[in-house]
Tab-separated table of C-alpha atoms and ligand atoms in Angstrom:
chain	number	residue	atom	x	y	z
L	1	MET	CA	68.370	117.736	69.650
L	2	SER	CA	71.287	117.225	71.974
L	3	ASP	CA	74.509	119.139	71.434
L	4	ILE	CA	77.681	117.441	72.642
L	5	LEU	CA	81.085	119.127	72.868
L	6	LEU	CA	84.132	116.823	72.903
L	7	VAL	CA	87.336	118.454	74.173
L	8	THR	CA	90.609	116.527	73.743
L	9	SER	CA	94.005	117.618	75.022
L	10	SER	CA	96.552	114.791	74.849
L	11	ILE	CA	99.928	115.070	73.111
L	12	PHE	CA	99.560	111.445	71.936
L	13	GLY	CA	96.940	111.904	69.244
L	14	GLU	CA	95.262	108.617	68.331
L	15	ASN	CA	97.220	106.749	71.040
L	16	SER	CA	95.798	108.926	73.800
L	17	LYS	CA	94.250	107.032	76.720
L	18	SER	CA	92.086	109.931	77.869
L	19	SER	CA	90.789	110.432	74.318
L	20	ALA	CA	89.996	106.712	74.025
L	21	VAL	CA	87.868	106.835	77.173
L	22	ALA	CA	86.286	110.112	76.076
L	23	HIS	CA	85.319	108.505	72.748
L	24	ASP	CA	83.769	105.592	74.673
L	25	ILE	CA	81.691	108.115	76.596
L	26	LEU	CA	80.783	109.922	73.383
L	27	GLU	CA	79.665	106.721	71.637
L	28	ARG	CA	77.341	105.824	74.483
L	29	LEU	CA	75.980	109.360	74.653
L	30	GLU	CA	75.258	109.231	70.912
L	31	THR	CA	73.323	106.001	71.451
L	32	ALA	CA	71.392	107.632	74.294
L	33	LYS	CA	70.752	110.787	72.303
L	34	PRO	CA	70.082	109.741	68.686
L	35	GLY	CA	70.849	112.479	66.201
L	36	ALA	CA	73.015	114.403	68.662
L	37	HIS	CA	75.158	117.104	67.111
L	38	VAL	CA	78.826	116.657	68.068
L	39	THR	CA	81.474	119.379	68.011
L	40	ALA	CA	85.130	118.431	68.543
L	41	ARG	CA	87.641	120.863	70.018
L	42	GLU	CA	91.299	119.818	70.130
L	43	THR	CA	93.196	122.090	72.526
L	44	ASN	CA	96.709	121.496	71.174
L	45	THR	CA	96.388	124.335	68.678
L	46	ILE	CA	95.026	126.868	71.176
L	47	PRO	CA	97.591	129.564	71.999
L	48	HIS	CA	98.348	130.312	75.616
L	49	PHE	CA	96.705	133.326	77.187
L	50	SER	CA	98.973	136.269	76.362
L	51	GLY	CA	99.329	139.982	76.840
L	52	GLU	CA	98.385	140.401	73.192
L	53	PHE	CA	95.148	138.474	73.714
L	54	LEU	CA	94.292	140.443	76.840
L	55	GLY	CA	95.035	143.624	74.875
L	56	ALA	CA	92.681	142.471	72.108
L	57	LEU	CA	89.915	141.711	74.609
L	58	THR	CA	90.217	145.097	76.275
L	59	THR	CA	90.366	147.035	72.992
L	60	PRO	CA	86.919	148.238	71.811
L	61	PRO	CA	85.783	146.127	68.808
L	62	ASP	CA	85.892	149.067	66.395
L	63	LYS	CA	89.488	149.852	67.395
L	64	ARG	CA	90.860	146.285	67.013
L	65	ASP	CA	93.324	145.504	64.240
L	66	ALA	CA	92.998	142.342	62.131
L	67	ALA	CA	95.161	140.220	64.457
L	68	GLN	CA	93.146	141.347	67.473
L	69	HIS	CA	89.848	140.589	65.706
L	70	ASN	CA	91.178	137.136	64.910
L	71	MET	CA	92.225	136.410	68.512
L	72	VAL	CA	88.861	137.485	69.921
L	73	ALA	CA	86.951	135.610	67.200
L	74	ASN	CA	88.831	132.391	68.071
L	75	ALA	CA	87.960	132.751	71.758
L	76	ASP	CA	84.359	133.693	70.922
L	77	ALA	CA	84.065	130.497	68.861
L	78	MET	CA	85.264	128.421	71.827
L	79	ILE	CA	82.770	130.117	74.138
L	80	ALA	CA	79.939	129.630	71.617
L	81	GLU	CA	80.732	125.894	71.477
L	82	VAL	CA	80.463	125.586	75.247
L	83	GLU	CA	77.300	127.682	75.414
L	84	ALA	CA	75.624	125.605	72.696
L	85	ALA	CA	76.461	122.270	74.343
L	86	ASP	CA	74.121	120.530	76.761
L	87	THR	CA	76.791	117.880	77.397
L	88	ILE	CA	80.564	118.341	77.510
L	89	VAL	CA	83.056	115.468	77.396
L	90	ILE	CA	86.602	116.439	78.384
L	91	ALA	CA	89.597	114.167	77.809
L	92	ALA	CA	92.092	115.231	80.473
L	93	PRO	CA	95.455	113.500	80.810
L	94	MET	CA	97.518	114.199	83.923
L	95	TYR	CA	100.801	115.859	83.016
L	96	ASN	CA	103.030	116.840	85.933
L	97	PHE	CA	100.218	116.335	88.417
L	98	THR	CA	97.685	118.563	86.699
L	99	ILE	CA	95.988	119.122	83.346
L	100	PRO	CA	97.907	119.779	80.095
L	101	SER	CA	98.783	123.426	79.627
L	102	THR	CA	96.713	123.482	76.429
L	103	LEU	CA	93.593	122.399	78.322
L	104	LYS	CA	94.350	125.238	80.731
L	105	ALA	CA	94.645	127.523	77.672
L	106	TRP	CA	91.145	126.406	76.571
L	107	LEU	CA	89.794	127.229	80.039
L	108	ASP	CA	91.604	130.592	79.911
L	109	HIS	CA	89.862	131.330	76.604
L	110	ILE	CA	86.359	130.377	77.748
L	111	ALA	CA	86.551	132.165	81.122
L	112	ARG	CA	85.167	135.576	80.159
L	113	ALA	CA	83.743	137.994	82.758
L	114	GLY	CA	80.223	139.034	81.819
L	115	ARG	CA	79.790	136.066	79.472
L	116	THR	CA	80.674	132.770	81.189
L	117	PHE	CA	80.893	134.152	84.735
L	118	ARG	CA	80.133	137.403	86.485
L	119	TYR	CA	80.939	139.121	89.744
L	120	THR	CA	77.971	139.867	91.989
L	121	GLU	CA	77.617	141.351	95.474
L	122	LYS	CA	77.419	137.765	96.729
L	123	GLY	CA	80.621	136.744	94.945
L	124	PRO	CA	81.346	135.265	91.526
L	125	GLU	CA	78.556	133.481	89.657
L	126	GLY	CA	79.129	130.945	86.876
L	127	LEU	CA	76.897	131.491	83.851
L	128	LEU	CA	77.336	128.128	82.066
L	129	LYS	CA	74.447	126.484	83.834
L	130	GLY	CA	72.394	123.328	83.272
L	131	LYS	CA	75.085	121.342	81.440
L	132	LYS	CA	76.390	117.845	82.127
L	133	VAL	CA	80.160	117.353	82.080
L	134	TYR	CA	82.072	114.060	81.847
L	135	VAL	CA	85.845	114.066	82.377
L	136	ALA	CA	87.943	111.139	81.136
L	137	ALA	CA	91.000	111.470	83.384
L	138	SER	CA	94.072	109.382	82.522
L	139	ARG	CA	96.986	109.117	84.910
L	140	GLY	CA	100.255	107.237	85.149
L	141	GLY	CA	99.793	106.508	88.862
L	142	LEU	CA	96.940	105.775	91.249
L	143	TYR	CA	95.133	108.778	92.696
L	144	ALA	CA	91.376	108.096	92.688
L	145	ASN	CA	89.376	106.910	95.680
L	146	GLY	CA	92.196	107.491	98.168
L	147	GLY	CA	94.919	105.928	95.970
L	148	PRO	CA	98.535	106.240	97.189
L	149	ALA	CA	99.280	109.320	95.058
L	150	ALA	CA	96.032	111.133	95.981
L	151	PRO	CA	97.782	114.110	97.690
L	152	MET	CA	99.527	114.896	94.387
L	153	ASP	CA	96.279	115.114	92.408
L	154	PHE	CA	95.988	118.703	91.196
L	155	GLN	CA	94.084	117.579	88.102
L	156	GLU	CA	90.626	116.695	89.464
L	157	PRO	CA	90.466	119.387	92.204
L	158	TYR	CA	91.578	122.083	89.779
L	159	LEU	CA	89.146	121.014	87.068
L	160	ARG	CA	86.248	120.757	89.530
L	161	ALA	CA	87.026	124.225	90.934
L	162	MET	CA	87.487	125.892	87.562
L	163	LEU	CA	84.477	124.259	85.886
L	164	GLY	CA	82.384	125.047	88.974
L	165	PHE	CA	83.513	128.678	88.821
L	166	LEU	CA	81.999	128.796	85.328
L	167	GLY	CA	78.734	127.241	86.562
L	168	LEU	CA	79.573	123.696	85.433
L	169	ASN	CA	78.835	121.864	88.671
L	170	ASP	CA	77.415	118.588	87.363
L	171	VAL	CA	80.765	116.912	86.637
L	172	THR	CA	81.465	113.158	86.615
L	173	PHE	CA	85.047	111.875	86.484
L	174	LEU	CA	85.947	108.552	84.878
L	175	TYR	CA	89.511	107.394	85.538
L	176	ALA	CA	92.031	105.482	83.446
L	177	GLU	CA	94.741	105.059	86.051
L	178	GLY	CA	98.011	103.181	86.365
L	179	GLN	CA	99.071	103.964	82.807
L	180	SER	CA	102.789	104.299	83.738
L	181	ILE	CA	103.038	101.465	86.274
L	182	SER	CA	103.293	98.415	83.985
L	183	PRO	CA	101.623	97.126	80.809
L	184	ASP	CA	99.312	94.969	82.940
L	185	ALA	CA	98.391	97.858	85.234
L	186	ALA	CA	97.776	100.094	82.213
L	187	ALA	CA	95.508	97.498	80.590
L	188	GLU	CA	93.656	97.012	83.876
L	189	GLY	CA	93.265	100.796	84.226
L	190	MET	CA	91.704	100.992	80.772
L	191	ARG	CA	89.477	97.987	81.443
L	192	LYS	CA	88.201	99.623	84.634
L	193	ALA	CA	87.630	102.926	82.847
L	194	ARG	CA	85.629	101.276	80.065
L	195	ALA	CA	83.623	99.256	82.602
L	196	ALA	CA	82.844	102.440	84.555
L	197	VAL	CA	81.694	104.161	81.361
L	198	ALA	CA	79.431	101.204	80.536
L	199	THR	CA	77.975	101.105	84.068
L	200	LEU	CA	77.313	104.820	84.054
L	201	LEU	CA	75.964	105.276	80.561
L	202	THR	CA	74.317	102.021	79.525
L	203	PRO	CA	71.180	102.871	81.580
L	204	LEU	CA	71.021	106.249	79.843
L	205	ALA	CA	71.175	104.560	76.433
L	206	ALA	CA	68.601	101.948	77.486
L	207	ALA	CA	66.198	104.699	78.491
L	208	ALA	CA	66.505	106.453	75.102
G	1	LIG	C1	104.768	114.940	80.046
G	1	LIG	C2	104.070	113.921	80.878
G	1	LIG	C3	103.905	114.156	82.218
G	1	LIG	C4	103.235	113.213	82.996
G	1	LIG	N1	103.048	113.470	84.331
G	1	LIG	C5	102.401	112.569	85.097
G	1	LIG	C6	102.159	112.836	86.468
G	1	LIG	O1	102.521	113.858	87.009
G	1	LIG	N2	101.505	111.894	87.189
G	1	LIG	C7	101.048	110.730	86.638
G	1	LIG	O2	100.432	109.925	87.339
G	1	LIG	N3	101.250	110.465	85.327
G	1	LIG	C8	101.894	111.354	84.559
G	1	LIG	N4	102.088	111.101	83.229
G	1	LIG	C9	101.502	109.873	82.648
G	1	LIG	C10	100.201	110.189	81.956
G	1	LIG	O3	99.246	110.742	82.848
G	1	LIG	C11	99.635	108.930	81.333
G	1	LIG	O4	100.552	108.428	80.373
G	1	LIG	C12	98.298	109.145	80.688
G	1	LIG	O5	97.803	107.940	80.168
G	1	LIG	C13	98.394	110.186	79.559
G	1	LIG	O6	97.113	110.329	78.972
G	1	LIG	P1	96.984	110.509	77.383
G	1	LIG	O7	97.443	109.219	76.772
G	1	LIG	O8	95.556	110.797	77.147
G	1	LIG	O9	97.885	111.658	76.999
G	1	LIG	C14	102.753	112.021	82.422
G	1	LIG	C15	102.939	111.795	81.051
G	1	LIG	C16	103.588	112.734	80.283
G	1	LIG	C17	103.769	112.485	78.818
């Protein structure tokens, strides 16, 4: 049975464009993988990486107080979700030219030396291997495929680098662009995103 992890990170809740595209992806994946188990992780409630959390991680388990146990247990749960998933769908809005800070907080919590990556004599090695990742990337402007704002895109390069560092190298981006340009441009951006999802995933569903 397939295990799909859906990660959402918009501040707009049900009106989120990235989440809408991510749900499109999820629906088609569920058609392609009947009976798939889906886990949803909303990043808005994840605390930022802190000195307290680092202190909890570096304190031996039998010496941790209740708050430290809780912090490590929360991060362990996030890591377990990623490890269990064969497919990960990430809804990633662009805020100030990169990902939301809460999505960064999720990445900070799942990046754990010795668990999701390790250092070897040949350099770092990602340990989250053999998983497919889809990123629904929403943006106000136009960045993809050499768009005019491409040099300001620190969302896709950062996500590709960070996910790759963890061993997640099979990553496909689907873009909902132009969301701040005009209502027409926003609608066209969503139409293109949904069409791209259909083109990419309909064959997968047909083969199921
Ligand atoms: C706080 C904030 C910062 C934003 N920064 C950018 C930006 O730097 N570049 C851009 O193209 N769009 C930017 N936008 C527009 C969003 O990327 C766009 O509205 C997108 O659809 C948001 O996705 P969401 O609805 O899933 O949250 C920003 C929006 C907000 C609310």
